[in-house]
PDB file of C-alpha atoms in Angstrom:
ATOM      1  CA  GLU A   6      84.144 107.188  89.364  1.00 93.00           C
ATOM      2  CA  ILE A   7      81.196 107.082  92.069  1.00 97.00           C
ATOM      3  CA  VAL A   8      82.654 108.518  95.292  1.00 98.00           C
ATOM      4  CA  MET A   9      81.777 107.399  98.671  1.00 98.00           C
ATOM      5  CA  THR A  10      81.699 109.965 101.311  1.00 98.00           C
ATOM      6  CA  GLN A  11      81.630 108.567 104.867  1.00 98.00           C
ATOM      7  CA  SER A  12      80.794 110.961 108.191  1.00 97.00           C
ATOM      8  CA  PRO A  13      81.867 111.643 110.738  1.00 97.00           C
ATOM      9  CA  ALA A  14      85.681 111.267 110.205  1.00 98.00           C
ATOM     10  CA  THR A  15      85.975 110.264 113.784  1.00 98.00           C
ATOM     11  CA  LEU A  16      83.190 109.277 116.284  1.00 98.00           C
ATOM     12  CA  SER A  17      83.736 109.320 120.027  1.00 97.00           C
ATOM     13  CA  VAL A  18      81.535 106.915 121.648  1.00 96.00           C
ATOM     14  CA  SER A  19      81.130 105.333 125.482  1.00 96.00           C
ATOM     15  CA  PRO A  20      81.077 101.691 125.599  1.00 96.00           C
ATOM     16  CA  GLY A  21      77.568 100.327 125.655  1.00 96.00           C
ATOM     17  CA  GLU A  22      76.331 103.609 123.664  1.00 97.00           C
ATOM     18  CA  ARG A  23      74.791 103.522 120.156  1.00 97.00           C
ATOM     19  CA  ALA A  24      77.053 104.523 117.350  1.00 97.00           C
ATOM     20  CA  THR A  25      75.863 105.630 113.916  1.00 98.00           C
ATOM     21  CA  LEU A  26      77.836 106.240 110.973  1.00 98.00           C
ATOM     22  CA  SER A  27      76.905 107.359 107.435  1.00 98.00           C
ATOM     23  CA  CYS A  28      78.148 106.814 103.829  1.00 98.00           C
ATOM     24  CA  ARG A  29      76.742 108.754 101.197  1.00 98.00           C
ATOM     25  CA  ALA A  30      77.418 107.935  97.227  1.00 98.00           C
ATOM     26  CA  THR A  31      77.451 110.587  94.384  1.00 98.00           C
ATOM     27  CA  GLN A  32      74.883 108.683  92.422  1.00 97.00           C
ATOM     28  CA  SER A  33      72.509 105.995  93.102  1.00 97.00           C
ATOM     29  CA  ILE A  34      73.824 102.543  93.771  1.00 97.00           C
ATOM     30  CA  THR A  35      70.443 100.937  95.040  1.00 97.00           C
ATOM     31  CA  THR A  36      71.839  98.538  97.979  1.00 97.00           C
ATOM     32  CA  ASN A  37      74.936  97.427  96.494  1.00 97.00           C
ATOM     33  CA  VAL A  38      76.737  98.803  99.586  1.00 98.00           C
ATOM     34  CA  ALA A  39      79.116  96.576 102.026  1.00 98.00           C
ATOM     35  CA  TRP A  40      80.434  97.929 105.219  1.00 98.00           C
ATOM     36  CA  TYR A  41      83.924  96.660 106.715  1.00 98.00           C
ATOM     37  CA  GLN A  42      85.735  96.717 110.112  1.00 98.00           C
ATOM     38  CA  GLN A  43      89.303  96.945 110.046  1.00 98.00           C
ATOM     39  CA  LYS A  44      91.354  96.673 113.586  1.00 98.00           C
ATOM     40  CA  PRO A  45      95.273  97.951 113.484  1.00 96.00           C
ATOM     41  CA  GLY A  46      97.261  95.337 111.926  1.00 95.00           C
ATOM     42  CA  GLN A  47      94.526  93.496 110.179  1.00 97.00           C
ATOM     43  CA  ALA A  48      92.876  92.847 107.544  1.00 98.00           C
ATOM     44  CA  PRO A  49      89.547  94.336 106.999  1.00 98.00           C
ATOM     45  CA  ARG A  50      86.165  91.810 107.823  1.00 97.00           C
ATOM     46  CA  LEU A  51      82.992  92.335 106.023  1.00 97.00           C
ATOM     47  CA  LEU A  52      79.952  93.116 108.415  1.00 97.00           C
ATOM     48  CA  ILE A  53      77.483  94.090 105.909  1.00 97.00           C
ATOM     49  CA  HIS A  54      76.533  93.509 102.597  1.00 97.00           C
ATOM     50  CA  GLY A  55      73.484  94.596 100.247  1.00 97.00           C
ATOM     51  CA  ALA A  56      73.208  97.204 102.668  1.00 98.00           C
ATOM     52  CA  SER A  57      71.240  95.446 105.443  1.00 98.00           C
ATOM     53  CA  THR A  58      72.351  91.597 105.326  1.00 97.00           C
ATOM     54  CA  ARG A  59      74.576  90.935 107.935  1.00 97.00           C
ATOM     55  CA  ALA A  60      77.626  88.587 107.029  1.00 96.00           C
ATOM     56  CA  THR A  61      78.456  85.253 108.258  1.00 93.00           C
ATOM     57  CA  GLY A  62      78.952  85.232 112.207  1.00 94.00           C
ATOM     58  CA  ILE A  63      78.334  89.004 112.635  1.00 97.00           C
ATOM     59  CA  PRO A  64      76.510  89.722 116.007  1.00 97.00           C
ATOM     60  CA  ALA A  65      73.287  91.058 115.988  1.00 98.00           C
ATOM     61  CA  ARG A  66      74.370  94.805 117.222  1.00 98.00           C
ATOM     62  CA  PHE A  67      75.444  95.482 113.920  1.00 98.00           C
ATOM     63  CA  SER A  68      72.925  96.600 111.247  1.00 98.00           C
ATOM     64  CA  GLY A  69      72.675  98.536 108.448  1.00 98.00           C
ATOM     65  CA  SER A  70      70.203 100.536 106.263  1.00 98.00           C
ATOM     66  CA  GLY A  71      69.556 102.314 103.381  1.00 98.00           C
ATOM     67  CA  SER A  72      69.223 102.648  99.729  1.00 98.00           C
ATOM     68  CA  GLY A  73      69.931 104.908  96.777  1.00 97.00           C
ATOM     69  CA  THR A  74      72.797 107.322  97.953  1.00 98.00           C
ATOM     70  CA  GLU A  75      72.279 107.314 101.687  1.00 98.00           C
ATOM     71  CA  PHE A  76      73.517 104.358 104.025  1.00 98.00           C
ATOM     72  CA  THR A  77      73.785 103.977 107.859  1.00 98.00           C
ATOM     73  CA  LEU A  78      75.746 101.526 109.893  1.00 98.00           C
ATOM     74  CA  THR A  79      74.583 101.433 113.531  1.00 98.00           C
ATOM     75  CA  ILE A  80      76.220  99.462 116.233  1.00 97.00           C
ATOM     76  CA  SER A  81      73.477  99.425 118.644  1.00 95.00           C
ATOM     77  CA  SER A  82      75.809  98.699 122.376  1.00 94.00           C
ATOM     78  CA  LEU A  83      79.380  99.368 121.481  1.00 96.00           C
ATOM     79  CA  GLN A  84      81.661  96.608 122.898  1.00 96.00           C
ATOM     80  CA  SER A  85      85.226  97.238 123.485  1.00 94.00           C
ATOM     81  CA  GLU A  86      86.196  94.854 120.458  1.00 96.00           C
ATOM     82  CA  ASP A  87      84.113  97.292 118.393  1.00 97.00           C
ATOM     83  CA  PHE A  88      86.644 100.361 118.481  1.00 95.00           C
ATOM     84  CA  ALA A  89      88.299 100.417 115.009  1.00 98.00           C
ATOM     85  CA  VAL A  90      87.977 101.824 111.294  1.00 98.00           C
ATOM     86  CA  TYR A  91      84.852 101.313 109.419  1.00 98.00           C
ATOM     87  CA  PHE A  92      84.597 101.197 105.809  1.00 98.00           C
ATOM     88  CA  CYS A  93      81.530 101.525 103.251  1.00 98.00           C
ATOM     89  CA  GLN A  94      82.294 100.097  99.655  1.00 98.00           C
ATOM     90  CA  GLN A  95      80.088 100.482  96.696  1.00 98.00           C
ATOM     91  CA  TYR A  96      79.838  97.546  94.364  1.00 96.00           C
ATOM     92  CA  ASN A  97      77.378  98.817  91.988  1.00 96.00           C
ATOM     93  CA  ASN A  98      79.490  99.499  88.873  1.00 89.00           C
ATOM     94  CA  TRP A  99      81.827  96.813  88.026  1.00 89.00           C
ATOM     95  CA  PRO A 100      84.857  96.980  87.975  1.00 92.00           C
ATOM     96  CA  ALA A 101      85.293 100.533  89.150  1.00 93.00           C
ATOM     97  CA  TRP A 102      83.824  99.615  92.873  1.00 96.00           C
ATOM     98  CA  THR A 103      85.097 102.303  95.365  1.00 97.00           C
ATOM     99  CA  PHE A 104      85.660 102.595  99.316  1.00 98.00           C
ATOM    100  CA  GLY A 105      84.332 105.630 101.520  1.00 98.00           C
ATOM    101  CA  GLN A 106      87.833 107.185 103.212  1.00 98.00           C
ATOM    102  CA  GLY A 107      86.624 105.405 106.539  1.00 98.00           C
ATOM    103  CA  THR A 108      85.121 106.397 109.831  1.00 98.00           C
ATOM    104  CA  ARG A 109      87.217 105.837 113.168  1.00 98.00           C
ATOM    105  CA  VAL A 110      85.196 104.697 116.309  1.00 98.00           C
ATOM    106  CA  GLU A 111      87.218 105.554 119.341  1.00 97.00           C
ATOM    107  CA  ILE A 112      86.584 105.583 122.981  1.00 92.00           C
ATOM    108  CA  LYS A 113      85.255 108.593 124.837  1.00 91.00           C
TER     109      LYS A 113
ATOM    110  CA  GLN B  24      85.986  77.815 105.718  1.00 80.00           C
ATOM    111  CA  MET B  25      87.846  78.922 102.775  1.00 87.00           C
ATOM    112  CA  GLN B  26      91.248  80.990 103.798  1.00 93.00           C
ATOM    113  CA  LEU B  27      93.395  83.222 101.470  1.00 95.00           C
ATOM    114  CA  ILE B  28      97.235  82.792 102.143  1.00 96.00           C
ATOM    115  CA  GLN B  29      99.334  85.614 100.578  1.00 98.00           C
ATOM    116  CA  SER B  30     102.837  85.489  99.552  1.00 98.00           C
ATOM    117  CA  GLY B  31     105.504  87.494 101.862  1.00 98.00           C
ATOM    118  CA  PRO B  32     106.835  91.222 102.146  1.00 98.00           C
ATOM    119  CA  VAL B  33     108.609  92.368  99.185  1.00 98.00           C
ATOM    120  CA  ILE B  34     111.018  95.443  98.251  1.00 98.00           C
ATOM    121  CA  LYS B  35     111.070  96.583  94.759  1.00 98.00           C
ATOM    122  CA  LYS B  36     112.979  99.151  92.787  1.00 98.00           C
ATOM    123  CA  PRO B  37     111.102 102.186  91.182  1.00 98.00           C
ATOM    124  CA  GLY B  38     110.045 101.382  87.663  1.00 98.00           C
ATOM    125  CA  SER B  39     110.132  97.207  88.361  1.00 98.00           C
ATOM    126  CA  SER B  40     107.443  95.134  88.807  1.00 98.00           C
ATOM    127  CA  VAL B  41     106.139  92.932  91.533  1.00 98.00           C
ATOM    128  CA  LYS B  42     103.859  89.967  91.580  1.00 98.00           C
ATOM    129  CA  VAL B  43     101.945  88.873  94.712  1.00 98.00           C
ATOM    130  CA  SER B  44     100.252  85.486  95.037  1.00 98.00           C
ATOM    131  CA  CYS B  45      96.993  84.405  97.032  1.00 96.00           C
ATOM    132  CA  LYS B  46      96.414  80.886  97.657  1.00 94.00           C
ATOM    133  CA  ALA B  47      93.142  79.341  98.648  1.00 91.00           C
ATOM    134  CA  SER B  48      92.608  76.543 101.064  1.00 89.00           C
ATOM    135  CA  GLY B  49      89.846  75.129 102.832  1.00 83.00           C
ATOM    136  CA  GLY B  50      87.355  75.687 100.516  1.00 74.00           C
ATOM    137  CA  THR B  51      85.975  75.407  97.031  1.00 71.00           C
ATOM    138  CA  PHE B  52      88.395  77.757  95.259  1.00 70.00           C
ATOM    139  CA  SER B  53      86.863  80.076  92.495  1.00 71.00           C
ATOM    140  CA  SER B  54      89.136  82.390  90.696  1.00 63.00           C
ATOM    141  CA  HIS B  55      86.114  83.946  89.554  1.00 68.00           C
ATOM    142  CA  SER B  56      84.995  85.696  92.609  1.00 86.00           C
ATOM    143  CA  ILE B  57      88.135  87.263  94.040  1.00 91.00           C
ATOM    144  CA  GLY B  58      89.740  90.335  93.706  1.00 94.00           C
ATOM    145  CA  TRP B  59      92.736  92.805  95.240  1.00 97.00           C
ATOM    146  CA  VAL B  60      92.329  95.609  97.505  1.00 98.00           C
ATOM    147  CA  ARG B  61      95.416  97.382  98.796  1.00 98.00           C
ATOM    148  CA  GLN B  62      96.061 100.253 101.504  1.00 98.00           C
ATOM    149  CA  ALA B  63      98.789 102.396 101.507  1.00 98.00           C
ATOM    150  CA  PRO B  64     100.246 103.320 104.778  1.00 97.00           C
ATOM    151  CA  GLY B  65      97.554 105.207 107.202  1.00 95.00           C
ATOM    152  CA  GLN B  66      95.263 105.502 104.536  1.00 97.00           C
ATOM    153  CA  GLY B  67      92.086 103.952 103.300  1.00 97.00           C
ATOM    154  CA  LEU B  68      91.205 101.111 100.994  1.00 98.00           C
ATOM    155  CA  GLU B  69      91.425 100.891  97.441  1.00 98.00           C
ATOM    156  CA  TRP B  70      89.874  98.575  95.021  1.00 97.00           C
ATOM    157  CA  MET B  71      92.165  97.350  92.300  1.00 97.00           C
ATOM    158  CA  GLY B  72      90.041  94.914  90.190  1.00 95.00           C
ATOM    159  CA  GLY B  73      89.606  91.257  90.259  1.00 93.00           C
ATOM    160  CA  ILE B  74      87.514  88.345  88.082  1.00 86.00           C
ATOM    161  CA  ILE B  75      83.894  88.161  88.269  1.00 80.00           C
ATOM    162  CA  PRO B  76      81.505  85.066  87.179  1.00 74.00           C
ATOM    163  CA  ILE B  77      79.451  87.103  84.848  1.00 75.00           C
ATOM    164  CA  PHE B  78      82.572  88.063  82.757  1.00 77.00           C
ATOM    165  CA  GLY B  79      85.001  85.197  83.602  1.00 79.00           C
ATOM    166  CA  THR B  80      88.104  87.662  82.974  1.00 87.00           C
ATOM    167  CA  PRO B  81      89.576  89.951  85.010  1.00 92.00           C
ATOM    168  CA  ASP B  82      88.812  93.528  84.880  1.00 92.00           C
ATOM    169  CA  TYR B  83      90.300  96.578  86.414  1.00 94.00           C
ATOM    170  CA  PRO B  84      89.193 100.261  86.981  1.00 94.00           C
ATOM    171  CA  GLN B  85      90.598 102.811  84.618  1.00 95.00           C
ATOM    172  CA  LYS B  86      93.454 104.113  87.012  1.00 95.00           C
ATOM    173  CA  PHE B  87      94.875 100.402  86.592  1.00 96.00           C
ATOM    174  CA  ARG B  88      94.544  99.440  83.265  1.00 95.00           C
ATOM    175  CA  GLY B  89      97.603  99.006  81.325  1.00 95.00           C
ATOM    176  CA  ARG B  90      99.637  98.319  84.700  1.00 97.00           C
ATOM    177  CA  LEU B  91      97.774  95.802  86.357  1.00 97.00           C
ATOM    178  CA  THR B  92      97.439  92.006  85.647  1.00 97.00           C
ATOM    179  CA  ILE B  93      95.173  89.699  87.483  1.00 95.00           C
ATOM    180  CA  THR B  94      95.696  85.925  86.547  1.00 93.00           C
ATOM    181  CA  ALA B  95      94.588  82.631  88.079  1.00 90.00           C
ATOM    182  CA  ASP B  96      95.800  79.003  88.301  1.00 89.00           C
ATOM    183  CA  ASP B  97      92.965  76.795  89.038  1.00 86.00           C
ATOM    184  CA  SER B  98      95.000  73.764  89.400  1.00 88.00           C
ATOM    185  CA  THR B  99      96.728  75.230  92.370  1.00 91.00           C
ATOM    186  CA  SER B 100      94.069  77.102  93.556  1.00 89.00           C
ATOM    187  CA  THR B 101      96.142  80.438  93.409  1.00 92.00           C
ATOM    188  CA  LEU B 102      95.177  83.862  92.210  1.00 93.00           C
ATOM    189  CA  TYR B 103      98.092  86.229  91.279  1.00 96.00           C
ATOM    190  CA  MET B 104      98.454  90.103  91.162  1.00 97.00           C
ATOM    191  CA  GLU B 105     101.224  91.505  89.139  1.00 98.00           C
ATOM    192  CA  LEU B 106     101.848  95.617  88.875  1.00 98.00           C
ATOM    193  CA  SER B 107     104.446  97.190  86.676  1.00 98.00           C
ATOM    194  CA  SER B 108     105.949 100.357  86.462  1.00 98.00           C
ATOM    195  CA  LEU B 109     106.217 100.694  90.455  1.00 98.00           C
ATOM    196  CA  THR B 110     106.712 104.368  91.996  1.00 98.00           C
ATOM    197  CA  SER B 111     106.855 105.163  95.675  1.00 98.00           C
ATOM    198  CA  GLU B 112     103.187 105.353  95.634  1.00 98.00           C
ATOM    199  CA  ASP B 113     102.383 102.136  95.086  1.00 98.00           C
ATOM    200  CA  THR B 114     103.994 101.305  98.470  1.00 98.00           C
ATOM    201  CA  ALA B 115     101.192  99.829 100.348  1.00 98.00           C
ATOM    202  CA  VAL B 116      99.790  96.480 101.830  1.00 98.00           C
ATOM    203  CA  TYR B 117      98.089  94.519  99.225  1.00 98.00           C
ATOM    204  CA  TYR B 118      95.042  92.226 100.181  1.00 98.00           C
ATOM    205  CA  CYS B 119      93.081  89.439  97.857  1.00 97.00           C
ATOM    206  CA  ALA B 120      89.803  89.129  99.079  1.00 95.00           C
ATOM    207  CA  GLY B 121      86.520  87.738  98.205  1.00 92.00           C
ATOM    208  CA  SER B 122      84.587  89.818  95.876  1.00 90.00           C
ATOM    209  CA  VAL B 123      81.502  91.061  98.231  1.00 91.00           C
ATOM    210  CA  ALA B 124      78.723  90.625  95.318  1.00 89.00           C
ATOM    211  CA  TYR B 125      79.396  87.092  94.832  1.00 86.00           C
ATOM    212  CA  CYS B 126      80.440  85.494  98.214  1.00 86.00           C
ATOM    213  CA  SER B 127      77.177  85.304  99.823  1.00 84.00           C
ATOM    214  CA  GLY B 128      78.264  87.037 102.684  1.00 84.00           C
ATOM    215  CA  ASP B 129      80.896  84.741 103.493  1.00 87.00           C
ATOM    216  CA  CYS B 130      84.002  86.739 101.986  1.00 91.00           C
ATOM    217  CA  PRO B 131      87.591  85.876 103.427  1.00 93.00           C
ATOM    218  CA  TRP B 132      90.503  88.313 103.064  1.00 96.00           C
ATOM    219  CA  GLY B 133      93.882  87.358 102.823  1.00 97.00           C
ATOM    220  CA  GLN B 134      96.319  88.568 105.462  1.00 98.00           C
ATOM    221  CA  GLY B 135      97.682  91.223 103.439  1.00 98.00           C
ATOM    222  CA  THR B 136     101.084  91.437 101.480  1.00 98.00           C
ATOM    223  CA  LEU B 137     103.390  94.877 102.082  1.00 98.00           C
ATOM    224  CA  VAL B 138     105.057  95.916  98.793  1.00 98.00           C
ATOM    225  CA  THR B 139     107.552  98.636  99.515  1.00 98.00           C
ATOM    226  CA  VAL B 140     108.948 100.389  96.470  1.00 98.00           C
ATOM    227  CA  SER B 141     112.232 102.343  97.256  1.00 97.00           C
ATOM    228  CA  SER B 142     115.420 102.897  95.567  1.00 96.00           C
TER     229      SER B 142
END
């Protein structure tokens, strides 16, 4: 099983600042990575797929990068609605897709 | 835009089975690109399996094989997830979701179904 490790577990950021979230895979997954945002009591929402392609309707302040085993989600200027939990997911090995444990982005 | 509407919350006894439905509306249903994800209380997300176009039949990670069955009724645009031999560790919110590899960035999620396993 491919394990996805996210860091940090919690990120404290002030509104308007940049947030950088990391995700590492235990083996190469090329660019088969997605990022999701989840707010309390809501279903996750797809932000990024293919490591760097924004999903439909996602603002340009969200960007993804990386390939192989190292991936990054960047939020260029945090808005109040961006404080949430973020998960990465690898979809390289069907059916054994796996998620990271999540990074909580909180207000500093 | 397609929406996924799931069945309501349920309480089940240990050892029993649960069946959750996921009905697609407002778009072109394809049972062949929807999967299931669960989230235990206060925990992260866990992929459970689904159906993808290449194979056209459901498949599951090793952890769920033998206990999980995913079926589809194309006539009603509904996907089903049935999990057997329930234990307290199966208490979670269960989501159906567009399989990210095949939904071209427009991947809907259902609202979630809380399954509580308790004696």
